[in-house]
CSV table of C-alpha atoms in Angstrom, one decimal:
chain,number,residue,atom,x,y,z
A,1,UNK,CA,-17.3,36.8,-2.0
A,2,UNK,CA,-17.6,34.9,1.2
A,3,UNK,CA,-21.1,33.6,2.2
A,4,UNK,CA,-21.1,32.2,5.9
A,5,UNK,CA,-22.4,28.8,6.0
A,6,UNK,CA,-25.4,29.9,8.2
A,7,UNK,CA,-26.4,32.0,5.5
A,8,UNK,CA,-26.4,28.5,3.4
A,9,UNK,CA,-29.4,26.0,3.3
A,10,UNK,CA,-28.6,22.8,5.8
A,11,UNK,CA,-28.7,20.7,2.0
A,12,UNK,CA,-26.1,22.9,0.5
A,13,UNK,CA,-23.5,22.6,3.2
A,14,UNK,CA,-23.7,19.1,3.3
A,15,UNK,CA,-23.8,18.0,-0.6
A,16,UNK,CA,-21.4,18.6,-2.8
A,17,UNK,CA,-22.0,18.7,-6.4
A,18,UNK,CA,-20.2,17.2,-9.4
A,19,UNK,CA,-20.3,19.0,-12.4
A,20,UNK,CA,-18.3,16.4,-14.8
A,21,UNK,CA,-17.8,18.0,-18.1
A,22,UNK,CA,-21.2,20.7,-17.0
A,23,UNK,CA,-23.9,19.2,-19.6
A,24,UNK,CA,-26.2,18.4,-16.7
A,25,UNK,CA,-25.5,21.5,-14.7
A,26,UNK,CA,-27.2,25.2,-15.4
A,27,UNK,CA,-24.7,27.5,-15.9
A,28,UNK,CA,-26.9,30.5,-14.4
A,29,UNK,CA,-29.4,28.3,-11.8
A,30,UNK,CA,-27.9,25.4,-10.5
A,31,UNK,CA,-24.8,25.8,-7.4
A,32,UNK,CA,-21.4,24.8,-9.2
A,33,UNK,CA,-19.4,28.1,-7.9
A,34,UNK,CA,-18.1,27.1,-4.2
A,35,UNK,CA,-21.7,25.6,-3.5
A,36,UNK,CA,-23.1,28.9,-5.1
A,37,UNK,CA,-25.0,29.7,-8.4
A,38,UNK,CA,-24.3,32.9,-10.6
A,39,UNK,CA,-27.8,33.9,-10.0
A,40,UNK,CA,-26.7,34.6,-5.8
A,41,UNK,CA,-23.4,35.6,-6.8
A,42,UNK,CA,-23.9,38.2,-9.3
A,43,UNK,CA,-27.6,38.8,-9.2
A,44,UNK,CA,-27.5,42.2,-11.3
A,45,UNK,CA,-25.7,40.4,-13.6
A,46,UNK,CA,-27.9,37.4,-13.3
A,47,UNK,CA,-30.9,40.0,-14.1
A,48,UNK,CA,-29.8,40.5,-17.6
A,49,UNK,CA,-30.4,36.9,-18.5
A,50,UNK,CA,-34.1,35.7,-20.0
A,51,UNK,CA,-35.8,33.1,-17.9
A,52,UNK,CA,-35.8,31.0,-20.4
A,53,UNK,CA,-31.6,31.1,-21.3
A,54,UNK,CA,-31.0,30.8,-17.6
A,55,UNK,CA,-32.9,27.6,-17.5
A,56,UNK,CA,-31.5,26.6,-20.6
A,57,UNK,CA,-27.9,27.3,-20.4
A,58,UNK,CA,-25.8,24.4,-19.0
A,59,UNK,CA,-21.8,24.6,-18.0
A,60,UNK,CA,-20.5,22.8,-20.8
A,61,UNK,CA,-22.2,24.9,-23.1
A,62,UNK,CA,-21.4,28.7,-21.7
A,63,UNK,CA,-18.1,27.7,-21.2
A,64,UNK,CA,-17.4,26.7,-24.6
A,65,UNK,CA,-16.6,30.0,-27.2
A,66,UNK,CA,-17.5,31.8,-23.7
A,67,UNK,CA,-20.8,31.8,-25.0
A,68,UNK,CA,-22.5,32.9,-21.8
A,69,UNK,CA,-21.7,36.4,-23.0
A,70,UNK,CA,-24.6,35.7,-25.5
A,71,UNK,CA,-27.2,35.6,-22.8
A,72,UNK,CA,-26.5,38.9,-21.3
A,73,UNK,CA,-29.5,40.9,-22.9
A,74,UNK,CA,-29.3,45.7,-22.8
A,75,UNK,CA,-26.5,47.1,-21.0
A,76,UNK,CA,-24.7,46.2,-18.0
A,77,UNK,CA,-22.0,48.3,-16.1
A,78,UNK,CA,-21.0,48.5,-12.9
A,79,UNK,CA,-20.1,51.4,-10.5
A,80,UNK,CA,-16.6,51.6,-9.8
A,81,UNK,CA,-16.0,54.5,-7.0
């Protein structure tokens, strides 16, 4: 998915962000993907998450076991036509 930069706030274009090894970056919230969070990226997706895990969750952690799998709360499919 391609988001033009107008789309972008003036900020985002500008900074880039470091994630390191991801223990200070949320892994649902914050904009590691290509200046992008999962939450603008996938937000049907992202609407499956609790408030609370998406705030929690950082990089290093959802990464590791792929334990980001374990915040995705009720069923989720997507429409393939």
């Amino acid at each position: 998915m391609s988001v033009h930069d107008c789309a972008r706030s003036p900020f985002s274009i500008v900074v880039i962000t470091e994630v390191c090894n991801g223990a200070n970056t949320k892994f649902w919230t914050n904009q590691w993907l290509n200046g992008l969070s999962i939450k603008v990226l996938a937000p049907h997706l992202f609407a499956c998450v609790t408030k609370q895990r998406a705030n929690k969750r950082t990089v290093q952690e959802a990464l590791e076991d792929s334990r980001w799998l374990q915040d995705i709360q009720g069923h989720y499919s997507v429409d393939i036509r």
